[in-house]
PDB file of C-alpha atoms in Angstrom:
ATOM      1  CA  UNK A   1     -38.808 -12.517 -43.082  1.00 54.00           C
ATOM      2  CA  UNK A   2     -41.408 -11.506 -40.480  1.00 53.00           C
ATOM      3  CA  UNK A   3     -39.970 -14.104 -38.069  1.00 49.00           C
ATOM      4  CA  UNK A   4     -36.450 -12.703 -38.555  1.00 48.00           C
ATOM      5  CA  UNK A   5     -37.670  -9.181 -37.766  1.00 44.00           C
ATOM      6  CA  UNK A   6     -39.396 -10.386 -34.596  1.00 46.00           C
ATOM      7  CA  UNK A   7     -36.278 -12.265 -33.538  1.00 44.00           C
ATOM      8  CA  UNK A   8     -34.167  -9.160 -34.161  1.00 46.00           C
ATOM      9  CA  UNK A   9     -36.571  -7.003 -32.148  1.00 44.00           C
ATOM     10  CA  UNK A  10     -36.519  -9.564 -29.333  1.00 40.00           C
ATOM     11  CA  UNK A  11     -32.692  -9.549 -29.223  1.00 47.00           C
ATOM     12  CA  UNK A  12     -32.595  -5.739 -29.258  1.00 44.00           C
ATOM     13  CA  UNK A  13     -35.196  -5.600 -26.476  1.00 43.00           C
ATOM     14  CA  UNK A  14     -33.297  -8.168 -24.411  1.00 40.00           C
ATOM     15  CA  UNK A  15     -30.052  -6.242 -24.798  1.00 43.00           C
ATOM     16  CA  UNK A  16     -31.848  -3.039 -23.796  1.00 42.00           C
ATOM     17  CA  UNK A  17     -33.210  -4.708 -20.652  1.00 41.00           C
ATOM     18  CA  UNK A  18     -29.731  -6.036 -19.772  1.00 42.00           C
ATOM     19  CA  UNK A  19     -28.170  -2.588 -20.288  1.00 42.00           C
ATOM     20  CA  UNK A  20     -30.824  -0.882 -18.156  1.00 38.00           C
ATOM     21  CA  UNK A  21     -30.488  -3.525 -15.419  1.00 42.00           C
ATOM     22  CA  UNK A  22     -26.708  -3.209 -15.421  1.00 40.00           C
ATOM     23  CA  UNK A  23     -26.889   0.574 -15.390  1.00 44.00           C
ATOM     24  CA  UNK A  24     -29.243   0.502 -12.401  1.00 44.00           C
ATOM     25  CA  UNK A  25     -26.970  -1.947 -10.563  1.00 43.00           C
ATOM     26  CA  UNK A  26     -23.907   0.139 -11.451  1.00 49.00           C
ATOM     27  CA  UNK A  27     -25.492   3.316 -10.074  1.00 55.00           C
ATOM     28  CA  UNK A  28     -26.292   1.541  -6.797  1.00 58.00           C
ATOM     29  CA  UNK A  29     -23.145  -0.579  -6.654  1.00 66.00           C
ATOM     30  CA  UNK A  30     -22.027  -0.838  -2.982  1.00 76.00           C
ATOM     31  CA  UNK A  31     -18.372  -0.166  -3.829  1.00 73.00           C
ATOM     32  CA  UNK A  32     -17.321   1.170  -0.434  1.00 82.00           C
ATOM     33  CA  UNK A  33     -19.003  -1.625   1.526  1.00 81.00           C
ATOM     34  CA  UNK A  34     -17.360  -4.293  -0.639  1.00 79.00           C
ATOM     35  CA  UNK A  35     -13.962  -2.558  -0.347  1.00 81.00           C
ATOM     36  CA  UNK A  36     -14.310  -2.462   3.461  1.00 85.00           C
ATOM     37  CA  UNK A  37     -15.192  -6.173   3.578  1.00 82.00           C
ATOM     38  CA  UNK A  38     -12.211  -7.110   1.376  1.00 81.00           C
ATOM     39  CA  UNK A  39      -9.715  -5.034   3.345  1.00 84.00           C
ATOM     40  CA  UNK A  40     -10.974  -6.506   6.639  1.00 85.00           C
ATOM     41  CA  UNK A  41     -10.563 -10.049   5.296  1.00 79.00           C
ATOM     42  CA  UNK A  42      -7.080  -9.379   3.905  1.00 76.00           C
ATOM     43  CA  UNK A  43      -5.940  -7.672   7.107  1.00 79.00           C
ATOM     44  CA  UNK A  44      -7.217 -10.572   9.223  1.00 76.00           C
ATOM     45  CA  UNK A  45      -5.609 -13.253   7.049  1.00 68.00           C
ATOM     46  CA  UNK A  46      -2.223 -11.608   6.457  1.00 67.00           C
ATOM     47  CA  UNK A  47      -1.659  -9.473   9.562  1.00 69.00           C
ATOM     48  CA  UNK A  48      -0.856  -6.554   7.226  1.00 77.00           C
ATOM     49  CA  UNK A  49      -3.297  -3.614   7.464  1.00 86.00           C
ATOM     50  CA  UNK A  50      -4.808  -2.952   4.023  1.00 86.00           C
ATOM     51  CA  UNK A  51      -6.587   0.212   2.860  1.00 90.00           C
ATOM     52  CA  UNK A  52      -8.831   0.002  -0.228  1.00 87.00           C
ATOM     53  CA  UNK A  53     -10.699   2.947  -1.706  1.00 90.00           C
ATOM     54  CA  UNK A  54     -14.278   2.423  -2.927  1.00 86.00           C
ATOM     55  CA  UNK A  55     -14.654  -0.055  -5.797  1.00 82.00           C
ATOM     56  CA  UNK A  56     -16.043   1.148  -9.130  1.00 83.00           C
ATOM     57  CA  UNK A  57     -17.990  -1.079 -11.559  1.00 78.00           C
ATOM     58  CA  UNK A  58     -17.836  -0.926 -15.376  1.00 77.00           C
ATOM     59  CA  UNK A  59     -18.646  -3.297 -18.235  1.00 74.00           C
ATOM     60  CA  UNK A  60     -15.268  -5.042 -18.393  1.00 78.00           C
ATOM     61  CA  UNK A  61     -13.786  -4.589 -14.942  1.00 79.00           C
ATOM     62  CA  UNK A  62     -14.021  -3.645 -11.290  1.00 83.00           C
ATOM     63  CA  UNK A  63     -11.491  -1.001 -10.284  1.00 84.00           C
ATOM     64  CA  UNK A  64     -10.324   1.149  -7.387  1.00 89.00           C
ATOM     65  CA  UNK A  65      -8.144   4.272  -7.428  1.00 92.00           C
ATOM     66  CA  UNK A  66      -5.810   3.016  -4.698  1.00 92.00           C
ATOM     67  CA  UNK A  67      -4.801   0.121  -2.453  1.00 89.00           C
ATOM     68  CA  UNK A  68      -2.248   0.746   0.321  1.00 89.00           C
ATOM     69  CA  UNK A  69      -0.398  -1.655   2.619  1.00 86.00           C
ATOM     70  CA  UNK A  70       0.585  -0.365   6.051  1.00 86.00           C
ATOM     71  CA  UNK A  71       3.165  -1.530   8.606  1.00 78.00           C
ATOM     72  CA  UNK A  72       2.364  -5.087   9.840  1.00 73.00           C
ATOM     73  CA  UNK A  73       1.093  -5.170  13.399  1.00 66.00           C
ATOM     74  CA  UNK A  74       3.753  -7.681  14.454  1.00 60.00           C
ATOM     75  CA  UNK A  75       6.431  -5.038  13.773  1.00 60.00           C
ATOM     76  CA  UNK A  76       5.552  -3.313  17.025  1.00 56.00           C
ATOM     77  CA  UNK A  77       8.679  -1.141  17.185  1.00 58.00           C
ATOM     78  CA  UNK A  78       8.234   0.150  13.604  1.00 63.00           C
ATOM     79  CA  UNK A  79       6.259   3.374  12.929  1.00 68.00           C
ATOM     80  CA  UNK A  80       2.830   2.863  11.375  1.00 74.00           C
ATOM     81  CA  UNK A  81       3.271   4.155   7.824  1.00 77.00           C
ATOM     82  CA  UNK A  82       2.149   3.255   4.323  1.00 83.00           C
ATOM     83  CA  UNK A  83       4.743   0.804   3.026  1.00 83.00           C
ATOM     84  CA  UNK A  84       3.370   0.226  -0.475  1.00 86.00           C
ATOM     85  CA  UNK A  85       0.788   2.109  -2.569  1.00 90.00           C
ATOM     86  CA  UNK A  86      -0.833   0.587  -5.682  1.00 91.00           C
ATOM     87  CA  UNK A  87      -2.680   3.010  -7.982  1.00 94.00           C
ATOM     88  CA  UNK A  88      -5.409   2.469 -10.608  1.00 93.00           C
ATOM     89  CA  UNK A  89      -6.079  -1.168  -9.681  1.00 90.00           C
ATOM     90  CA  UNK A  90      -8.244  -3.125 -12.155  1.00 90.00           C
ATOM     91  CA  UNK A  91      -9.764  -6.615 -11.899  1.00 84.00           C
ATOM     92  CA  UNK A  92     -10.718  -7.773 -15.413  1.00 82.00           C
ATOM     93  CA  UNK A  93     -13.922  -9.734 -16.084  1.00 73.00           C
ATOM     94  CA  UNK A  94     -12.923 -11.453 -19.365  1.00 68.00           C
ATOM     95  CA  UNK A  95     -10.268 -13.881 -17.921  1.00 70.00           C
ATOM     96  CA  UNK A  96     -12.614 -14.610 -15.002  1.00 68.00           C
ATOM     97  CA  UNK A  97     -15.532 -15.511 -17.289  1.00 64.00           C
ATOM     98  CA  UNK A  98     -13.558 -17.470 -19.906  1.00 67.00           C
ATOM     99  CA  UNK A  99     -11.154 -19.425 -17.681  1.00 69.00           C
ATOM    100  CA  UNK A 100     -12.072 -18.861 -14.029  1.00 68.00           C
ATOM    101  CA  UNK A 101      -8.757 -17.060 -13.492  1.00 75.00           C
ATOM    102  CA  UNK A 102      -8.548 -13.661 -11.831  1.00 79.00           C
ATOM    103  CA  UNK A 103      -6.184 -11.072 -13.282  1.00 84.00           C
ATOM    104  CA  UNK A 104      -5.512  -7.814 -11.433  1.00 87.00           C
ATOM    105  CA  UNK A 105      -3.449  -4.944 -12.850  1.00 91.00           C
ATOM    106  CA  UNK A 106      -2.147  -1.781 -11.234  1.00 93.00           C
ATOM    107  CA  UNK A 107       0.536   0.903 -11.168  1.00 94.00           C
ATOM    108  CA  UNK A 108       3.212   0.680  -8.491  1.00 93.00           C
ATOM    109  CA  UNK A 109       5.700   3.488  -7.804  1.00 92.00           C
ATOM    110  CA  UNK A 110       6.706   4.223 -11.398  1.00 92.00           C
ATOM    111  CA  UNK A 111       6.193   0.625 -12.558  1.00 94.00           C
ATOM    112  CA  UNK A 112       3.427  -1.932 -12.916  1.00 95.00           C
ATOM    113  CA  UNK A 113       2.066  -4.842 -10.899  1.00 93.00           C
ATOM    114  CA  UNK A 114       0.145  -7.874 -12.162  1.00 92.00           C
ATOM    115  CA  UNK A 115      -1.522 -10.470  -9.921  1.00 87.00           C
ATOM    116  CA  UNK A 116      -2.870 -13.714 -11.346  1.00 86.00           C
ATOM    117  CA  UNK A 117      -4.673 -16.586  -9.622  1.00 81.00           C
ATOM    118  CA  UNK A 118      -6.913 -19.549 -10.467  1.00 77.00           C
ATOM    119  CA  UNK A 119     -10.113 -19.170  -8.441  1.00 69.00           C
ATOM    120  CA  UNK A 120     -11.233 -22.742  -9.163  1.00 71.00           C
ATOM    121  CA  UNK A 121      -8.235 -24.584  -7.727  1.00 68.00           C
ATOM    122  CA  UNK A 122      -7.055 -21.752  -5.407  1.00 66.00           C
ATOM    123  CA  UNK A 123      -3.621 -23.364  -5.365  1.00 70.00           C
ATOM    124  CA  UNK A 124      -1.643 -20.781  -7.292  1.00 74.00           C
ATOM    125  CA  UNK A 125      -0.931 -17.084  -6.787  1.00 81.00           C
ATOM    126  CA  UNK A 126       1.426 -15.296  -9.188  1.00 89.00           C
ATOM    127  CA  UNK A 127       2.666 -11.744  -8.777  1.00 90.00           C
ATOM    128  CA  UNK A 128       4.856  -9.787 -11.204  1.00 94.00           C
ATOM    129  CA  UNK A 129       6.435  -6.352 -10.735  1.00 94.00           C
ATOM    130  CA  UNK A 130       8.002  -4.505 -13.649  1.00 96.00           C
ATOM    131  CA  UNK A 131      10.130  -1.348 -13.584  1.00 95.00           C
ATOM    132  CA  UNK A 132       9.344  -0.267 -10.005  1.00 94.00           C
ATOM    133  CA  UNK A 133      11.425   2.730  -8.862  1.00 94.00           C
ATOM    134  CA  UNK A 134      12.465   1.625  -5.393  1.00 92.00           C
ATOM    135  CA  UNK A 135      13.343   5.162  -4.293  1.00 91.00           C
ATOM    136  CA  UNK A 136       9.608   5.967  -4.604  1.00 90.00           C
ATOM    137  CA  UNK A 137       8.549   3.080  -2.330  1.00 87.00           C
ATOM    138  CA  UNK A 138       7.692   4.600   1.098  1.00 84.00           C
ATOM    139  CA  UNK A 139       9.349   1.692   2.921  1.00 76.00           C
ATOM    140  CA  UNK A 140      12.666   2.425   1.154  1.00 81.00           C
ATOM    141  CA  UNK A 141      12.297   6.213   1.205  1.00 76.00           C
ATOM    142  CA  UNK A 142      11.864   6.079   4.995  1.00 72.00           C
ATOM    143  CA  UNK A 143      15.341   4.586   5.580  1.00 72.00           C
ATOM    144  CA  UNK A 144      16.938   7.000   8.062  1.00 71.00           C
ATOM    145  CA  UNK A 145      20.606   6.840   7.088  1.00 74.00           C
ATOM    146  CA  UNK A 146      20.718   6.028   3.386  1.00 78.00           C
ATOM    147  CA  UNK A 147      19.293   6.881  -0.024  1.00 86.00           C
ATOM    148  CA  UNK A 148      18.644   3.828  -2.185  1.00 88.00           C
ATOM    149  CA  UNK A 149      17.516   3.919  -5.817  1.00 92.00           C
ATOM    150  CA  UNK A 150      17.135   1.586  -8.793  1.00 94.00           C
ATOM    151  CA  UNK A 151      14.567  -0.184 -10.979  1.00 96.00           C
ATOM    152  CA  UNK A 152      13.152  -3.471  -9.713  1.00 95.00           C
ATOM    153  CA  UNK A 153      11.462  -6.243 -11.675  1.00 96.00           C
ATOM    154  CA  UNK A 154      10.486  -9.560 -10.102  1.00 95.00           C
ATOM    155  CA  UNK A 155       8.130 -12.494 -10.315  1.00 95.00           C
ATOM    156  CA  UNK A 156       6.914 -14.765  -7.544  1.00 91.00           C
ATOM    157  CA  UNK A 157       4.647 -17.801  -7.371  1.00 90.00           C
ATOM    158  CA  UNK A 158       3.071 -18.658  -4.007  1.00 84.00           C
ATOM    159  CA  UNK A 159       2.162 -22.337  -3.717  1.00 84.00           C
ATOM    160  CA  UNK A 160       0.358 -22.515  -0.345  1.00 79.00           C
ATOM    161  CA  UNK A 161      -2.296 -19.852  -0.864  1.00 74.00           C
ATOM    162  CA  UNK A 162      -5.043 -22.138   0.526  1.00 75.00           C
ATOM    163  CA  UNK A 163      -3.100 -22.751   3.743  1.00 74.00           C
ATOM    164  CA  UNK A 164      -2.462 -19.014   4.156  1.00 69.00           C
ATOM    165  CA  UNK A 165      -6.140 -18.169   3.669  1.00 69.00           C
ATOM    166  CA  UNK A 166      -7.212 -20.766   6.223  1.00 71.00           C
ATOM    167  CA  UNK A 167      -4.403 -19.607   8.569  1.00 71.00           C
ATOM    168  CA  UNK A 168      -2.875 -23.094   8.598  1.00 74.00           C
ATOM    169  CA  UNK A 169       0.416 -21.521   7.454  1.00 72.00           C
ATOM    170  CA  UNK A 170       2.043 -18.269   8.580  1.00 73.00           C
ATOM    171  CA  UNK A 171       4.581 -17.776   5.790  1.00 76.00           C
ATOM    172  CA  UNK A 172       4.181 -17.906   2.001  1.00 80.00           C
ATOM    173  CA  UNK A 173       5.919 -20.817   0.278  1.00 85.00           C
ATOM    174  CA  UNK A 174       7.115 -20.653  -3.315  1.00 90.00           C
ATOM    175  CA  UNK A 175       9.812 -18.933  -5.328  1.00 94.00           C
ATOM    176  CA  UNK A 176      10.957 -15.369  -5.889  1.00 93.00           C
ATOM    177  CA  UNK A 177      13.184 -14.304  -8.769  1.00 96.00           C
ATOM    178  CA  UNK A 178      14.066 -10.876 -10.063  1.00 96.00           C
ATOM    179  CA  UNK A 179      16.462  -8.215 -11.202  1.00 96.00           C
ATOM    180  CA  UNK A 180      17.487  -4.807  -9.880  1.00 95.00           C
ATOM    181  CA  UNK A 181      19.253  -2.500 -12.338  1.00 95.00           C
ATOM    182  CA  UNK A 182      21.054   0.852 -12.041  1.00 95.00           C
ATOM    183  CA  UNK A 183      21.010   0.683  -8.255  1.00 93.00           C
ATOM    184  CA  UNK A 184      22.700   3.268  -6.045  1.00 92.00           C
ATOM    185  CA  UNK A 185      23.287   3.393  -2.296  1.00 87.00           C
ATOM    186  CA  UNK A 186      24.227   6.752  -0.811  1.00 85.00           C
ATOM    187  CA  UNK A 187      24.949   7.104   2.900  1.00 75.00           C
ATOM    188  CA  UNK A 188      23.111  10.157   4.260  1.00 68.00           C
ATOM    189  CA  UNK A 189      25.401  13.023   5.192  1.00 57.00           C
ATOM    190  CA  UNK A 190      28.542  11.136   4.143  1.00 50.00           C
ATOM    191  CA  UNK A 191      28.400   8.304   6.652  1.00 48.00           C
ATOM    192  CA  UNK A 192      31.298   7.260   8.834  1.00 51.00           C
ATOM    193  CA  UNK A 193      32.228   3.934  10.385  1.00 47.00           C
ATOM    194  CA  UNK A 194      34.936   3.970  13.063  1.00 46.00           C
ATOM    195  CA  UNK A 195      35.841   7.461  11.862  1.00 51.00           C
ATOM    196  CA  UNK A 196      36.342   6.295   8.249  1.00 54.00           C
ATOM    197  CA  UNK A 197      34.316   7.672   5.329  1.00 64.00           C
ATOM    198  CA  UNK A 198      31.887   5.124   3.853  1.00 70.00           C
ATOM    199  CA  UNK A 199      31.848   5.155   0.027  1.00 79.00           C
ATOM    200  CA  UNK A 200      28.792   5.393  -2.192  1.00 83.00           C
ATOM    201  CA  UNK A 201      27.953   2.169  -4.038  1.00 88.00           C
ATOM    202  CA  UNK A 202      26.682   1.657  -7.600  1.00 92.00           C
ATOM    203  CA  UNK A 203      25.401  -1.591  -9.086  1.00 93.00           C
ATOM    204  CA  UNK A 204      24.596  -2.057 -12.754  1.00 94.00           C
ATOM    205  CA  UNK A 205      22.705  -5.265 -11.995  1.00 95.00           C
ATOM    206  CA  UNK A 206      21.651  -7.428  -9.069  1.00 95.00           C
ATOM    207  CA  UNK A 207      20.061 -10.810  -9.865  1.00 96.00           C
ATOM    208  CA  UNK A 208      18.313 -12.793  -7.139  1.00 95.00           C
ATOM    209  CA  UNK A 209      16.691 -16.211  -6.781  1.00 96.00           C
ATOM    210  CA  UNK A 210      15.055 -17.239  -3.482  1.00 95.00           C
ATOM    211  CA  UNK A 211      12.979 -20.174  -2.269  1.00 94.00           C
ATOM    212  CA  UNK A 212      10.320 -18.877   0.133  1.00 90.00           C
ATOM    213  CA  UNK A 213       9.006 -20.568   3.260  1.00 88.00           C
ATOM    214  CA  UNK A 214       9.667 -20.649   7.029  1.00 88.00           C
ATOM    215  CA  UNK A 215      13.260 -21.238   5.898  1.00 91.00           C
ATOM    216  CA  UNK A 216      14.152 -18.812   3.097  1.00 92.00           C
ATOM    217  CA  UNK A 217      16.835 -20.328   0.880  1.00 95.00           C
ATOM    218  CA  UNK A 218      18.942 -17.646  -0.780  1.00 94.00           C
ATOM    219  CA  UNK A 219      19.890 -19.739  -3.800  1.00 94.00           C
ATOM    220  CA  UNK A 220      21.648 -16.887  -5.550  1.00 93.00           C
ATOM    221  CA  UNK A 221      22.182 -13.164  -5.290  1.00 95.00           C
ATOM    222  CA  UNK A 222      24.582 -12.138  -8.055  1.00 96.00           C
ATOM    223  CA  UNK A 223      26.006  -8.617  -7.871  1.00 94.00           C
ATOM    224  CA  UNK A 224      27.694  -6.518 -10.589  1.00 95.00           C
ATOM    225  CA  UNK A 225      29.070  -3.032 -10.025  1.00 92.00           C
ATOM    226  CA  UNK A 226      31.085  -1.550  -7.161  1.00 90.00           C
ATOM    227  CA  UNK A 227      31.315  -5.161  -5.997  1.00 90.00           C
ATOM    228  CA  UNK A 228      31.174  -8.234  -8.213  1.00 94.00           C
ATOM    229  CA  UNK A 229      30.244 -11.490  -6.565  1.00 93.00           C
ATOM    230  CA  UNK A 230      27.689 -13.827  -5.054  1.00 95.00           C
ATOM    231  CA  UNK A 231      25.654 -14.271  -1.865  1.00 94.00           C
ATOM    232  CA  UNK A 232      24.097 -17.592  -0.823  1.00 95.00           C
ATOM    233  CA  UNK A 233      22.643 -18.972   2.404  1.00 94.00           C
ATOM    234  CA  UNK A 234      19.482 -19.178   4.506  1.00 94.00           C
ATOM    235  CA  UNK A 235      17.183 -17.054   6.661  1.00 91.00           C
ATOM    236  CA  UNK A 236      15.120 -18.953   9.253  1.00 92.00           C
ATOM    237  CA  UNK A 237      12.050 -16.858  10.065  1.00 84.00           C
ATOM    238  CA  UNK A 238      10.826 -16.428  13.628  1.00 84.00           C
ATOM    239  CA  UNK A 239       7.032 -16.149  13.562  1.00 75.00           C
ATOM    240  CA  UNK A 240       6.578 -14.622  17.015  1.00 76.00           C
ATOM    241  CA  UNK A 241       9.682 -12.405  17.012  1.00 77.00           C
ATOM    242  CA  UNK A 242      10.574 -11.493  13.388  1.00 75.00           C
ATOM    243  CA  UNK A 243      13.652  -9.511  14.428  1.00 77.00           C
ATOM    244  CA  UNK A 244      15.049 -12.683  16.000  1.00 83.00           C
ATOM    245  CA  UNK A 245      14.990 -14.506  12.653  1.00 86.00           C
ATOM    246  CA  UNK A 246      18.308 -16.313  12.101  1.00 91.00           C
ATOM    247  CA  UNK A 247      20.536 -15.614   9.116  1.00 91.00           C
ATOM    248  CA  UNK A 248      23.432 -17.671   7.754  1.00 93.00           C
ATOM    249  CA  UNK A 249      24.919 -16.125   4.610  1.00 94.00           C
ATOM    250  CA  UNK A 250      28.092 -16.872   2.659  1.00 94.00           C
ATOM    251  CA  UNK A 251      29.377 -13.824   0.799  1.00 92.00           C
ATOM    252  CA  UNK A 252      32.027 -13.619  -1.929  1.00 93.00           C
ATOM    253  CA  UNK A 253      32.674 -10.107  -3.252  1.00 91.00           C
ATOM    254  CA  UNK A 254      35.467  -8.551  -5.281  1.00 90.00           C
ATOM    255  CA  UNK A 255      35.630  -4.725  -5.171  1.00 89.00           C
ATOM    256  CA  UNK A 256      36.046  -2.806  -8.430  1.00 87.00           C
ATOM    257  CA  UNK A 257      39.351  -0.941  -8.946  1.00 85.00           C
ATOM    258  CA  UNK A 258      37.635   2.397  -8.244  1.00 83.00           C
ATOM    259  CA  UNK A 259      36.053   1.140  -5.027  1.00 81.00           C
ATOM    260  CA  UNK A 260      39.313  -0.489  -3.954  1.00 79.00           C
ATOM    261  CA  UNK A 261      40.921   2.951  -3.857  1.00 78.00           C
ATOM    262  CA  UNK A 262      38.009   4.393  -1.860  1.00 74.00           C
ATOM    263  CA  UNK A 263      38.134   1.664   0.790  1.00 73.00           C
ATOM    264  CA  UNK A 264      41.918   1.607   1.093  1.00 71.00           C
ATOM    265  CA  UNK A 265      41.541   2.958   4.645  1.00 69.00           C
ATOM    266  CA  UNK A 266      39.770  -0.300   5.512  1.00 68.00           C
ATOM    267  CA  UNK A 267      42.754  -2.311   4.242  1.00 65.00           C
ATOM    268  CA  UNK A 268      43.855  -3.691   7.584  1.00 68.00           C
ATOM    269  CA  UNK A 269      40.324  -4.733   8.527  1.00 70.00           C
ATOM    270  CA  UNK A 270      39.492  -6.274   5.128  1.00 74.00           C
ATOM    271  CA  UNK A 271      42.767  -8.161   4.788  1.00 76.00           C
ATOM    272  CA  UNK A 272      41.680 -10.674   7.421  1.00 78.00           C
ATOM    273  CA  UNK A 273      38.650 -11.566   5.260  1.00 82.00           C
ATOM    274  CA  UNK A 274      40.336 -11.663   1.849  1.00 82.00           C
ATOM    275  CA  UNK A 275      41.426 -14.505  -0.393  1.00 84.00           C
ATOM    276  CA  UNK A 276      43.522 -12.629  -2.911  1.00 82.00           C
ATOM    277  CA  UNK A 277      41.317  -9.777  -4.104  1.00 85.00           C
ATOM    278  CA  UNK A 278      38.077 -11.475  -3.056  1.00 87.00           C
ATOM    279  CA  UNK A 279      36.357 -10.939   0.288  1.00 87.00           C
ATOM    280  CA  UNK A 280      34.958 -14.297   1.497  1.00 91.00           C
ATOM    281  CA  UNK A 281      32.964 -14.115   4.714  1.00 91.00           C
ATOM    282  CA  UNK A 282      30.168 -15.834   6.581  1.00 92.00           C
ATOM    283  CA  UNK A 283      27.499 -13.791   8.392  1.00 90.00           C
ATOM    284  CA  UNK A 284      25.495 -15.367  11.188  1.00 91.00           C
ATOM    285  CA  UNK A 285      23.193 -14.020  13.847  1.00 88.00           C
ATOM    286  CA  UNK A 286      19.730 -12.533  14.127  1.00 87.00           C
ATOM    287  CA  UNK A 287      18.279  -9.708  12.038  1.00 78.00           C
ATOM    288  CA  UNK A 288      18.596  -7.332  14.973  1.00 79.00           C
ATOM    289  CA  UNK A 289      22.087  -8.466  15.985  1.00 83.00           C
ATOM    290  CA  UNK A 290      24.588  -9.760  13.440  1.00 81.00           C
ATOM    291  CA  UNK A 291      27.711 -11.478  14.772  1.00 83.00           C
ATOM    292  CA  UNK A 292      31.119 -10.242  13.661  1.00 83.00           C
ATOM    293  CA  UNK A 293      31.815 -11.879  10.268  1.00 83.00           C
ATOM    294  CA  UNK A 294      34.217 -14.798   9.936  1.00 84.00           C
ATOM    295  CA  UNK A 295      36.349 -15.602   6.895  1.00 85.00           C
ATOM    296  CA  UNK A 296      35.432 -18.627   4.810  1.00 83.00           C
ATOM    297  CA  UNK A 297      38.081 -21.000   3.507  1.00 83.00           C
ATOM    298  CA  UNK A 298      39.993 -19.828   0.465  1.00 81.00           C
TER     299      UNK A 298
END
């Protein structure tokens, strides 16, 4: 009995020492210095300026109030603004201790973000977005001539994370799948093209499936709403001049009856691209200069 009491006292004393040591470390935790080192490393490796507020240490996690991504430096002609802001970011200790896998959670423009990676193999990097309001994303809100809204959910797995970290690769390789629901596109001020009013567009659902890499394969973009149809093709990225990246997209879209009435003034122009009620075109060119579309075979 006396031995049990001594053992109990020893355990209590050990726990007290651990708590006091942790508390002292927590009070002197160099959160800002670590945040600065991480953001410097991420900015150097990705070319995307990262801002991280001071890290905070607790028993089960390390957290920061905010992480922001700014305009990449290679987009020289684009204003330097915050493109994406992640709030209340948390890195949990339990998955890291039990399985060697890092799990990071945060809030992203009305939705959530989850990042997951295996620190032992460093071969996998998963990211999941759920319920993000795209109209709240600064990159989208800054569009000069249009208002775009909707809820975005997606998942992506990057397979060459080691090569990206060692700068042996410039573009992420993997897959990207997702869904955009209740999307709206409104042209600012009632836009005009060739003196003709451009209609507003509504989409109940947009499904997308892409293979990422230096050559992005658009395996499927399925659209439901003002237009019903499919987009497939490729985008060949230009590392040194991103705006000169080449696109080659095949588009098949059928306008809804309501939209058909609104675009009746475009009838003569659209007729040369139609197969029955369906518009079938191919778009080629660079991101900064798209060639005039050509009709695909019916």
